[in-house]
mmCIF file with all atom_site columns, C-alpha atoms in Angstrom:
data_model
loop_
_atom_site.group_PDB
_atom_site.id
_atom_site.type_symbol
_atom_site.label_atom_id
_atom_site.label_alt_id
_atom_site.label_comp_id
_atom_site.label_asym_id
_atom_site.label_entity_id
_atom_site.label_seq_id
_atom_site.pdbx_PDB_ins_code
_atom_site.Cartn_x
_atom_site.Cartn_y
_atom_site.Cartn_z
_atom_site.occupancy
_atom_site.B_iso_or_equiv
_atom_site.pdbx_formal_charge
_atom_site.auth_seq_id
_atom_site.auth_comp_id
_atom_site.auth_asym_id
_atom_site.auth_atom_id
_atom_site.pdbx_PDB_model_num
ATOM 1   C CA . MET A 1 1   ? 6.771   9.599   15.857  1.00 95.00 ? 300 MET A CA 1
ATOM 2   C CA . ASN A 1 2   ? 6.911   9.346   12.088  1.00 97.00 ? 301 ASN A CA 1
ATOM 3   C CA . LEU A 1 3   ? 5.037   6.833   9.959   1.00 98.00 ? 302 LEU A CA 1
ATOM 4   C CA . PHE A 1 4   ? 6.357   6.103   6.479   1.00 99.00 ? 303 PHE A CA 1
ATOM 5   C CA . LEU A 1 5   ? 3.837   4.444   4.170   1.00 99.00 ? 304 LEU A CA 1
ATOM 6   C CA . LEU A 1 6   ? 5.529   2.614   1.312   1.00 99.00 ? 305 LEU A CA 1
ATOM 7   C CA . ARG A 1 7   ? 3.856   0.850   -1.560  1.00 99.00 ? 306 ARG A CA 1
ATOM 8   C CA . HIS A 1 8   ? 5.752   -2.294  -2.599  1.00 99.00 ? 307 HIS A CA 1
ATOM 9   C CA . GLY A 1 9   ? 8.108   -2.250  -5.582  1.00 99.00 ? 308 GLY A CA 1
ATOM 10  C CA . GLU A 1 10  ? 6.859   -3.046  -9.063  1.00 99.00 ? 309 GLU A CA 1
ATOM 11  C CA . SER A 1 11  ? 5.714   -6.660  -9.270  1.00 99.00 ? 310 SER A CA 1
ATOM 12  C CA . VAL A 1 12  ? 5.808   -8.936  -12.281 1.00 99.00 ? 311 VAL A CA 1
ATOM 13  C CA . TRP A 1 13  ? 2.043   -8.479  -12.582 1.00 99.00 ? 312 TRP A CA 1
ATOM 14  C CA . ASN A 1 14  ? 2.258   -4.678  -12.298 1.00 99.00 ? 313 ASN A CA 1
ATOM 15  C CA . LYS A 1 15  ? 4.540   -4.845  -15.307 1.00 98.00 ? 314 LYS A CA 1
ATOM 16  C CA . GLU A 1 16  ? 2.021   -7.052  -17.156 1.00 98.00 ? 315 GLU A CA 1
ATOM 17  C CA . GLN A 1 17  ? -0.917  -4.801  -16.113 1.00 98.00 ? 316 GLN A CA 1
ATOM 18  C CA . ARG A 1 18  ? -2.527  -7.772  -14.394 1.00 99.00 ? 317 ARG A CA 1
ATOM 19  C CA . VAL A 1 19  ? -4.919  -7.402  -11.433 1.00 99.00 ? 318 VAL A CA 1
ATOM 20  C CA . GLN A 1 20  ? -3.337  -8.658  -8.219  1.00 99.00 ? 319 GLN A CA 1
ATOM 21  C CA . GLY A 1 21  ? -5.566  -8.219  -5.189  1.00 98.00 ? 320 GLY A CA 1
ATOM 22  C CA . ARG A 1 22  ? -4.637  -11.143 -2.930  1.00 98.00 ? 321 ARG A CA 1
ATOM 23  C CA . ARG A 1 23  ? -2.730  -13.045 -5.607  1.00 98.00 ? 322 ARG A CA 1
ATOM 24  C CA . ASP A 1 24  ? 0.952   -13.313 -4.811  1.00 98.00 ? 323 ASP A CA 1
ATOM 25  C CA . PRO A 1 25  ? 3.413   -12.447 -7.600  1.00 98.00 ? 324 PRO A CA 1
ATOM 26  C CA . GLY A 1 26  ? 6.925   -11.360 -6.671  1.00 99.00 ? 325 GLY A CA 1
ATOM 27  C CA . LEU A 1 27  ? 8.899   -8.276  -7.627  1.00 99.00 ? 326 LEU A CA 1
ATOM 28  C CA . SER A 1 28  ? 10.149  -7.568  -11.119 1.00 99.00 ? 327 SER A CA 1
ATOM 29  C CA . GLU A 1 29  ? 13.802  -6.631  -11.604 1.00 99.00 ? 328 GLU A CA 1
ATOM 30  C CA . ASN A 1 30  ? 12.723  -2.997  -11.744 1.00 99.00 ? 329 ASN A CA 1
ATOM 31  C CA . GLY A 1 31  ? 10.779  -3.510  -8.518  1.00 99.00 ? 330 GLY A CA 1
ATOM 32  C CA . LYS A 1 32  ? 13.920  -4.773  -6.800  1.00 99.00 ? 331 LYS A CA 1
ATOM 33  C CA . ARG A 1 33  ? 15.793  -1.668  -7.932  1.00 99.00 ? 332 ARG A CA 1
ATOM 34  C CA . GLN A 1 34  ? 12.987  0.523   -6.613  1.00 99.00 ? 333 GLN A CA 1
ATOM 35  C CA . ALA A 1 35  ? 13.060  -1.254  -3.244  1.00 99.00 ? 334 ALA A CA 1
ATOM 36  C CA . LYS A 1 36  ? 16.808  -0.711  -2.914  1.00 98.00 ? 335 LYS A CA 1
ATOM 37  C CA . ALA A 1 37  ? 16.392  2.985   -3.704  1.00 98.00 ? 336 ALA A CA 1
ATOM 38  C CA . ALA A 1 38  ? 13.636  3.329   -1.101  1.00 98.00 ? 337 ALA A CA 1
ATOM 39  C CA . ALA A 1 39  ? 15.819  1.496   1.420   1.00 98.00 ? 338 ALA A CA 1
ATOM 40  C CA . SER A 1 40  ? 18.630  4.012   0.947   1.00 97.00 ? 339 SER A CA 1
ATOM 41  C CA . LEU A 1 41  ? 16.255  6.888   1.678   1.00 97.00 ? 340 LEU A CA 1
ATOM 42  C CA . LEU A 1 42  ? 14.695  5.192   4.713   1.00 98.00 ? 341 LEU A CA 1
ATOM 43  C CA . LYS A 1 43  ? 18.133  4.474   6.170   1.00 97.00 ? 342 LYS A CA 1
ATOM 44  C CA . LYS A 1 44  ? 18.665  8.241   6.393   1.00 96.00 ? 343 LYS A CA 1
ATOM 45  C CA . GLU A 1 45  ? 15.314  8.588   8.185   1.00 96.00 ? 344 GLU A CA 1
ATOM 46  C CA . GLY A 1 46  ? 16.370  6.193   10.949  1.00 94.00 ? 345 GLY A CA 1
ATOM 47  C CA . ILE A 1 47  ? 13.364  3.891   10.963  1.00 97.00 ? 346 ILE A CA 1
ATOM 48  C CA . GLU A 1 48  ? 13.471  1.211   13.660  1.00 96.00 ? 347 GLU A CA 1
ATOM 49  C CA . VAL A 1 49  ? 10.611  -1.126  12.769  1.00 98.00 ? 348 VAL A CA 1
ATOM 50  C CA . ILE A 1 50  ? 9.087   -2.276  9.472   1.00 98.00 ? 349 ILE A CA 1
ATOM 51  C CA . TYR A 1 51  ? 5.536   -3.596  9.349   1.00 99.00 ? 350 TYR A CA 1
ATOM 52  C CA . SER A 1 52  ? 4.757   -5.515  6.184   1.00 99.00 ? 351 SER A CA 1
ATOM 53  C CA . SER A 1 53  ? 1.940   -7.252  4.405   1.00 99.00 ? 352 SER A CA 1
ATOM 54  C CA . GLY A 1 54  ? 2.747   -10.932 4.114   1.00 98.00 ? 353 GLY A CA 1
ATOM 55  C CA . LEU A 1 55  ? 2.251   -10.965 0.345   1.00 99.00 ? 354 LEU A CA 1
ATOM 56  C CA . LYS A 1 56  ? 5.450   -11.666 -1.544  1.00 99.00 ? 355 LYS A CA 1
ATOM 57  C CA . ARG A 1 57  ? 5.729   -8.306  -3.307  1.00 99.00 ? 356 ARG A CA 1
ATOM 58  C CA . CYS A 1 58  ? 5.683   -6.536  0.060   1.00 99.00 ? 357 CYS A CA 1
ATOM 59  C CA . ALA A 1 59  ? 7.791   -9.102  1.910   1.00 99.00 ? 358 ALA A CA 1
ATOM 60  C CA . GLN A 1 60  ? 10.554  -8.863  -0.688  1.00 99.00 ? 359 GLN A CA 1
ATOM 61  C CA . THR A 1 61  ? 10.465  -5.062  -0.518  1.00 99.00 ? 360 THR A CA 1
ATOM 62  C CA . ALA A 1 62  ? 10.520  -5.100  3.295   1.00 99.00 ? 361 ALA A CA 1
ATOM 63  C CA . ARG A 1 63  ? 13.472  -7.486  3.445   1.00 99.00 ? 362 ARG A CA 1
ATOM 64  C CA . MET A 1 64  ? 15.531  -5.228  1.184   1.00 98.00 ? 363 MET A CA 1
ATOM 65  C CA . ILE A 1 65  ? 14.744  -2.268  3.425   1.00 99.00 ? 364 ILE A CA 1
ATOM 66  C CA . ALA A 1 66  ? 15.601  -4.253  6.560   1.00 98.00 ? 365 ALA A CA 1
ATOM 67  C CA . LEU A 1 67  ? 18.911  -5.319  5.058   1.00 98.00 ? 366 LEU A CA 1
ATOM 68  C CA . ARG A 1 68  ? 19.851  -1.690  4.385   1.00 98.00 ? 367 ARG A CA 1
ATOM 69  C CA . THR A 1 69  ? 18.467  -0.105  7.558   1.00 97.00 ? 368 THR A CA 1
ATOM 70  C CA . GLY A 1 70  ? 18.860  -2.810  10.186  1.00 97.00 ? 369 GLY A CA 1
ATOM 71  C CA . ALA A 1 71  ? 15.203  -2.361  11.161  1.00 98.00 ? 370 ALA A CA 1
ATOM 72  C CA . LYS A 1 72  ? 13.218  -5.316  12.446  1.00 97.00 ? 371 LYS A CA 1
ATOM 73  C CA . ILE A 1 73  ? 10.386  -6.697  10.257  1.00 98.00 ? 372 ILE A CA 1
ATOM 74  C CA . LYS A 1 74  ? 6.967   -7.569  11.664  1.00 98.00 ? 373 LYS A CA 1
ATOM 75  C CA . PHE A 1 75  ? 4.501   -9.187  9.271   1.00 98.00 ? 374 PHE A CA 1
ATOM 76  C CA . ARG A 1 76  ? 1.099   -7.830  10.232  1.00 97.00 ? 375 ARG A CA 1
ATOM 77  C CA . PRO A 1 77  ? -2.281  -9.285  9.231   1.00 98.00 ? 376 PRO A CA 1
ATOM 78  C CA . GLY A 1 78  ? -4.816  -6.700  8.093   1.00 98.00 ? 377 GLY A CA 1
ATOM 79  C CA . ILE A 1 79  ? -2.641  -4.675  5.733   1.00 99.00 ? 378 ILE A CA 1
ATOM 80  C CA . GLU A 1 80  ? -2.925  -6.982  2.725   1.00 99.00 ? 379 GLU A CA 1
ATOM 81  C CA . GLU A 1 81  ? -4.473  -5.647  -0.483  1.00 99.00 ? 380 GLU A CA 1
ATOM 82  C CA . ILE A 1 82  ? -8.242  -5.677  -1.023  1.00 98.00 ? 381 ILE A CA 1
ATOM 83  C CA . ILE A 1 83  ? -9.622  -8.954  -2.386  1.00 99.00 ? 382 ILE A CA 1
ATOM 84  C CA . LEU A 1 84  ? -10.736 -8.284  -5.970  1.00 99.00 ? 383 LEU A CA 1
ATOM 85  C CA . GLY A 1 85  ? -12.620 -11.500 -6.659  1.00 99.00 ? 384 GLY A CA 1
ATOM 86  C CA . VAL A 1 86  ? -12.920 -12.683 -10.245 1.00 99.00 ? 385 VAL A CA 1
ATOM 87  C CA . TRP A 1 87  ? -10.695 -9.873  -11.510 1.00 99.00 ? 386 TRP A CA 1
ATOM 88  C CA . GLN A 1 88  ? -7.626  -11.325 -9.825  1.00 99.00 ? 387 GLN A CA 1
ATOM 89  C CA . GLY A 1 89  ? -5.100  -12.795 -12.241 1.00 99.00 ? 388 GLY A CA 1
ATOM 90  C CA . LYS A 1 90  ? -6.661  -11.154 -15.287 1.00 99.00 ? 389 LYS A CA 1
ATOM 91  C CA . THR A 1 91  ? -5.131  -8.362  -17.331 1.00 99.00 ? 390 THR A CA 1
ATOM 92  C CA . ILE A 1 92  ? -6.847  -4.979  -17.387 1.00 98.00 ? 391 ILE A CA 1
ATOM 93  C CA . ASP A 1 93  ? -7.861  -5.615  -21.006 1.00 98.00 ? 392 ASP A CA 1
ATOM 94  C CA . GLU A 1 94  ? -9.460  -8.926  -19.988 1.00 99.00 ? 393 GLU A CA 1
ATOM 95  C CA . VAL A 1 95  ? -11.333 -7.242  -17.138 1.00 99.00 ? 394 VAL A CA 1
ATOM 96  C CA . LYS A 1 96  ? -12.671 -4.563  -19.499 1.00 98.00 ? 395 LYS A CA 1
ATOM 97  C CA . ARG A 1 97  ? -13.896 -7.227  -21.913 1.00 98.00 ? 396 ARG A CA 1
ATOM 98  C CA . LEU A 1 98  ? -15.292 -9.760  -19.417 1.00 98.00 ? 397 LEU A CA 1
ATOM 99  C CA . TYR A 1 99  ? -16.703 -7.420  -16.753 1.00 98.00 ? 398 TYR A CA 1
ATOM 100 C CA . PRO A 1 100 ? -17.550 -4.129  -18.508 1.00 98.00 ? 399 PRO A CA 1
ATOM 101 C CA . LYS A 1 101 ? -20.214 -3.035  -15.992 1.00 97.00 ? 400 LYS A CA 1
ATOM 102 C CA . SER A 1 102 ? -18.139 -3.516  -12.861 1.00 97.00 ? 401 SER A CA 1
ATOM 103 C CA . TYR A 1 103 ? -15.088 -2.010  -14.570 1.00 98.00 ? 402 TYR A CA 1
ATOM 104 C CA . ALA A 1 104 ? -17.053 1.086   -15.619 1.00 97.00 ? 403 ALA A CA 1
ATOM 105 C CA . ALA A 1 105 ? -18.371 1.413   -12.056 1.00 96.00 ? 404 ALA A CA 1
ATOM 106 C CA . TRP A 1 106 ? -14.830 0.998   -10.677 1.00 96.00 ? 405 TRP A CA 1
ATOM 107 C CA . LEU A 1 107 ? -13.629 3.944   -12.753 1.00 95.00 ? 406 LEU A CA 1
ATOM 108 C CA . LYS A 1 108 ? -16.455 6.185   -11.517 1.00 95.00 ? 407 LYS A CA 1
ATOM 109 C CA . VAL A 1 109 ? -17.099 5.103   -7.909  1.00 97.00 ? 408 VAL A CA 1
ATOM 110 C CA . PRO A 1 110 ? -14.776 2.255   -6.836  1.00 97.00 ? 409 PRO A CA 1
ATOM 111 C CA . SER A 1 111 ? -16.761 1.442   -3.694  1.00 97.00 ? 410 SER A CA 1
ATOM 112 C CA . LYS A 1 112 ? -19.810 0.614   -5.841  1.00 97.00 ? 411 LYS A CA 1
ATOM 113 C CA . ALA A 1 113 ? -18.010 -1.595  -8.378  1.00 97.00 ? 412 ALA A CA 1
ATOM 114 C CA . GLY A 1 114 ? -19.744 -4.776  -7.207  1.00 97.00 ? 413 GLY A CA 1
ATOM 115 C CA . ILE A 1 115 ? -16.961 -7.076  -8.423  1.00 98.00 ? 414 ILE A CA 1
ATOM 116 C CA . PRO A 1 116 ? -18.099 -10.715 -8.102  1.00 97.00 ? 415 PRO A CA 1
ATOM 117 C CA . GLY A 1 117 ? -16.331 -12.317 -5.150  1.00 98.00 ? 416 GLY A CA 1
ATOM 118 C CA . TRP A 1 118 ? -14.621 -9.158  -3.885  1.00 98.00 ? 417 TRP A CA 1
ATOM 119 C CA . GLU A 1 119 ? -14.117 -8.029  -0.309  1.00 98.00 ? 418 GLU A CA 1
ATOM 120 C CA . GLY A 1 120 ? -16.043 -4.792  -0.668  1.00 97.00 ? 419 GLY A CA 1
ATOM 121 C CA . VAL A 1 121 ? -14.810 -1.368  0.403   1.00 98.00 ? 420 VAL A CA 1
ATOM 122 C CA . PRO A 1 122 ? -16.574 -1.043  3.815   1.00 97.00 ? 421 PRO A CA 1
ATOM 123 C CA . LYS A 1 123 ? -15.159 -4.348  5.063   1.00 98.00 ? 422 LYS A CA 1
ATOM 124 C CA . PHE A 1 124 ? -11.750 -3.543  3.597   1.00 98.00 ? 423 PHE A CA 1
ATOM 125 C CA . THR A 1 125 ? -11.436 -0.057  5.093   1.00 98.00 ? 424 THR A CA 1
ATOM 126 C CA . LYS A 1 126 ? -12.571 -1.322  8.504   1.00 98.00 ? 425 LYS A CA 1
ATOM 127 C CA . ARG A 1 127 ? -9.900  -4.031  8.400   1.00 99.00 ? 426 ARG A CA 1
ATOM 128 C CA . VAL A 1 128 ? -7.205  -1.518  7.456   1.00 99.00 ? 427 VAL A CA 1
ATOM 129 C CA . SER A 1 129 ? -8.261  0.943   10.173  1.00 98.00 ? 428 SER A CA 1
ATOM 130 C CA . ARG A 1 130 ? -8.064  -1.722  12.869  1.00 98.00 ? 429 ARG A CA 1
ATOM 131 C CA . ALA A 1 131 ? -4.627  -2.839  11.710  1.00 99.00 ? 430 ALA A CA 1
ATOM 132 C CA . PHE A 1 132 ? -3.221  0.700   11.772  1.00 98.00 ? 431 PHE A CA 1
ATOM 133 C CA . GLU A 1 133 ? -4.762  1.442   15.162  1.00 97.00 ? 432 GLU A CA 1
ATOM 134 C CA . SER A 1 134 ? -2.883  -1.572  16.513  1.00 97.00 ? 433 SER A CA 1
ATOM 135 C CA . ILE A 1 135 ? 0.379   -0.560  14.829  1.00 97.00 ? 434 ILE A CA 1
ATOM 136 C CA . LEU A 1 136 ? 0.210   2.999   16.177  1.00 95.00 ? 435 LEU A CA 1
ATOM 137 C CA . ARG A 1 137 ? -0.561  1.795   19.714  1.00 94.00 ? 436 ARG A CA 1
ATOM 138 C CA . GLU A 1 138 ? 2.610   -0.295  19.628  1.00 94.00 ? 437 GLU A CA 1
ATOM 139 C CA . ASN A 1 139 ? 4.803   2.571   18.397  1.00 91.00 ? 438 ASN A CA 1
ATOM 140 C CA . SER A 1 140 ? 3.922   5.820   20.092  1.00 83.00 ? 439 SER A CA 1
ATOM 141 C CA . ALA A 1 141 ? 7.545   7.029   20.054  1.00 85.00 ? 440 ALA A CA 1
ATOM 142 C CA . THR A 1 142 ? 9.242   4.964   17.343  1.00 92.00 ? 441 THR A CA 1
ATOM 143 C CA . ASP A 1 143 ? 9.719   5.886   13.681  1.00 97.00 ? 442 ASP A CA 1
ATOM 144 C CA . ILE A 1 144 ? 8.308   3.084   11.553  1.00 98.00 ? 443 ILE A CA 1
ATOM 145 C CA . CYS A 1 145 ? 7.705   2.059   7.953   1.00 99.00 ? 444 CYS A CA 1
ATOM 146 C CA . VAL A 1 146 ? 4.643   0.170   6.749   1.00 99.00 ? 445 VAL A CA 1
ATOM 147 C CA . VAL A 1 147 ? 5.209   -1.716  3.497   1.00 99.00 ? 446 VAL A CA 1
ATOM 148 C CA . THR A 1 148 ? 1.834   -2.360  1.949   1.00 99.00 ? 447 THR A CA 1
ATOM 149 C CA . HIS A 1 149 ? -0.405  -1.857  -1.093  1.00 99.00 ? 448 HIS A CA 1
ATOM 150 C CA . TRP A 1 150 ? -2.037  0.910   -3.108  1.00 98.00 ? 449 TRP A CA 1
ATOM 151 C CA . GLY A 1 151 ? -5.534  0.254   -1.767  1.00 98.00 ? 450 GLY A CA 1
ATOM 152 C CA . VAL A 1 152 ? -4.350  0.037   1.839   1.00 99.00 ? 451 VAL A CA 1
ATOM 153 C CA . ILE A 1 153 ? -2.487  3.345   1.612   1.00 99.00 ? 452 ILE A CA 1
ATOM 154 C CA . ALA A 1 154 ? -5.535  4.996   0.021   1.00 98.00 ? 453 ALA A CA 1
ATOM 155 C CA . ALA A 1 155 ? -7.751  3.603   2.787   1.00 98.00 ? 454 ALA A CA 1
ATOM 156 C CA . TYR A 1 156 ? -5.486  4.892   5.549   1.00 98.00 ? 455 TYR A CA 1
ATOM 157 C CA . LEU A 1 157 ? -5.055  8.306   3.939   1.00 98.00 ? 456 LEU A CA 1
ATOM 158 C CA . SER A 1 158 ? -8.830  8.635   3.583   1.00 98.00 ? 457 SER A CA 1
ATOM 159 C CA . LYS A 1 159 ? -9.251  7.884   7.288   1.00 96.00 ? 458 LYS A CA 1
ATOM 160 C CA . THR A 1 160 ? -6.436  10.241  8.308   1.00 97.00 ? 459 THR A CA 1
ATOM 161 C CA . LEU A 1 161 ? -7.807  13.069  6.158   1.00 95.00 ? 460 LEU A CA 1
ATOM 162 C CA . ASP A 1 162 ? -11.422 12.259  7.069   1.00 95.00 ? 461 ASP A CA 1
ATOM 163 C CA . ALA A 1 163 ? -12.051 12.051  3.332   1.00 96.00 ? 462 ALA A CA 1
ATOM 164 C CA . ASP A 1 164 ? -14.125 9.810   1.103   1.00 96.00 ? 463 ASP A CA 1
ATOM 165 C CA . PHE A 1 165 ? -12.268 6.632   0.082   1.00 97.00 ? 464 PHE A CA 1
ATOM 166 C CA . ASP A 1 166 ? -13.389 6.928   -3.542  1.00 97.00 ? 465 ASP A CA 1
ATOM 167 C CA . HIS A 1 167 ? -11.992 10.460  -3.825  1.00 96.00 ? 466 HIS A CA 1
ATOM 168 C CA . ILE A 1 168 ? -8.623  9.474   -2.361  1.00 97.00 ? 467 ILE A CA 1
ATOM 169 C CA . PHE A 1 169 ? -8.377  6.246   -4.348  1.00 95.00 ? 468 PHE A CA 1
ATOM 170 C CA . GLN A 1 170 ? -9.073  8.054   -7.604  1.00 93.00 ? 469 GLN A CA 1
ATOM 171 C CA . GLY A 1 171 ? -7.414  11.380  -6.863  1.00 95.00 ? 470 GLY A CA 1
ATOM 172 C CA . VAL A 1 172 ? -4.135  10.484  -5.132  1.00 97.00 ? 471 VAL A CA 1
ATOM 173 C CA . ARG A 1 173 ? -1.308  8.708   -6.950  1.00 97.00 ? 472 ARG A CA 1
ATOM 174 C CA . VAL A 1 174 ? 0.326   5.821   -5.090  1.00 98.00 ? 473 VAL A CA 1
ATOM 175 C CA . ASP A 1 175 ? 3.277   4.690   -7.193  1.00 99.00 ? 474 ASP A CA 1
ATOM 176 C CA . ASN A 1 176 ? 5.426   1.619   -6.651  1.00 99.00 ? 475 ASN A CA 1
ATOM 177 C CA . CYS A 1 177 ? 7.880   2.484   -3.843  1.00 99.00 ? 476 CYS A CA 1
ATOM 178 C CA . GLY A 1 178 ? 6.332   5.925   -3.469  1.00 99.00 ? 477 GLY A CA 1
ATOM 179 C CA . ILE A 1 179 ? 6.671   7.108   0.138   1.00 99.00 ? 478 ILE A CA 1
ATOM 180 C CA . SER A 1 180 ? 4.124   9.023   2.197   1.00 99.00 ? 479 SER A CA 1
ATOM 181 C CA . LYS A 1 181 ? 5.201   10.468  5.552   1.00 99.00 ? 480 LYS A CA 1
ATOM 182 C CA . ILE A 1 182 ? 2.827   11.191  8.425   1.00 98.00 ? 481 ILE A CA 1
ATOM 183 C CA . SER A 1 183 ? 4.008   12.713  11.714  1.00 97.00 ? 482 SER A CA 1
ATOM 184 C CA . TYR A 1 184 ? 2.216   12.402  15.051  1.00 95.00 ? 483 TYR A CA 1
ATOM 185 C CA . GLU A 1 185 ? 3.197   15.278  17.365  1.00 91.00 ? 484 GLU A CA 1
ATOM 186 C CA . ASN A 1 186 ? 1.503   16.233  20.643  1.00 88.00 ? 485 ASN A CA 1
ATOM 187 C CA . GLY A 1 187 ? -1.831  14.816  19.568  1.00 88.00 ? 486 GLY A CA 1
ATOM 188 C CA . LYS A 1 188 ? -1.635  16.365  16.115  1.00 94.00 ? 487 LYS A CA 1
ATOM 189 C CA . VAL A 1 189 ? -1.438  14.498  12.811  1.00 96.00 ? 488 VAL A CA 1
ATOM 190 C CA . ILE A 1 190 ? 0.725   16.180  10.171  1.00 97.00 ? 489 ILE A CA 1
ATOM 191 C CA . ILE A 1 191 ? 0.958   14.839  6.627   1.00 97.00 ? 490 ILE A CA 1
ATOM 192 C CA . GLN A 1 192 ? 4.486   15.721  5.532   1.00 98.00 ? 491 GLN A CA 1
ATOM 193 C CA . CYS A 1 193 ? 4.349   14.283  2.009   1.00 98.00 ? 492 CYS A CA 1
ATOM 194 C CA . VAL A 1 194 ? 2.326   11.914  -0.152  1.00 98.00 ? 493 VAL A CA 1
ATOM 195 C CA . ASN A 1 195 ? 3.783   9.586   -2.803  1.00 99.00 ? 494 ASN A CA 1
ATOM 196 C CA . ASP A 1 196 ? 7.304   11.020  -2.775  1.00 98.00 ? 495 ASP A CA 1
ATOM 197 C CA . THR A 1 197 ? 9.226   9.328   -5.604  1.00 98.00 ? 496 THR A CA 1
ATOM 198 C CA . HIS A 1 198 ? 12.310  11.527  -5.929  1.00 97.00 ? 497 HIS A CA 1
ATOM 199 C CA . HIS A 1 199 ? 14.521  8.660   -4.712  1.00 97.00 ? 498 HIS A CA 1
ATOM 200 C CA . LEU A 1 200 ? 13.520  6.627   -7.778  1.00 98.00 ? 499 LEU A CA 1
ATOM 201 C CA . SER A 1 201 ? 14.833  9.114   -10.353 1.00 91.00 ? 500 SER A CA 1
#
């Protein structure tokens, strides 16, 4: 089976460079265009099921893909973005000014950022791992798409690669509507591509 990991389209807050976390802004007009482009590519791949975070930016993206592909949507708890506490709703410039220590730590070692009120990386990655284990159990022979968030994709890639979350989060780009493809064949895990964005050009 093939798993397609898709980050949601550009949100209004992505455009404003505003921290989202669990806040719930919708897609920008550009984000809607990105979602339609991703949908056209995924139609060719023949996906049958879409799992989506329930947050609006993912739900809107997933619905556009479902409309184009005919795939069924399942909203799945556990694949929502990491909770980023007091940063949520603030612009990056505001975060730099109001929380310089945690922001500096975030840039160096995200898992040690210590953001007031956040979920924390160990709890977050455990949540994501459990959610994906459940999804994969349900779809051992079905090609699926998971519409989710930057942090969630980084967390799952770090688990799949047996790599440190901080290294993946900092070292791997996850663009809006970028697609990563992972194949599961005869007990083997094969990463076919990471953050493919050619459909957006």
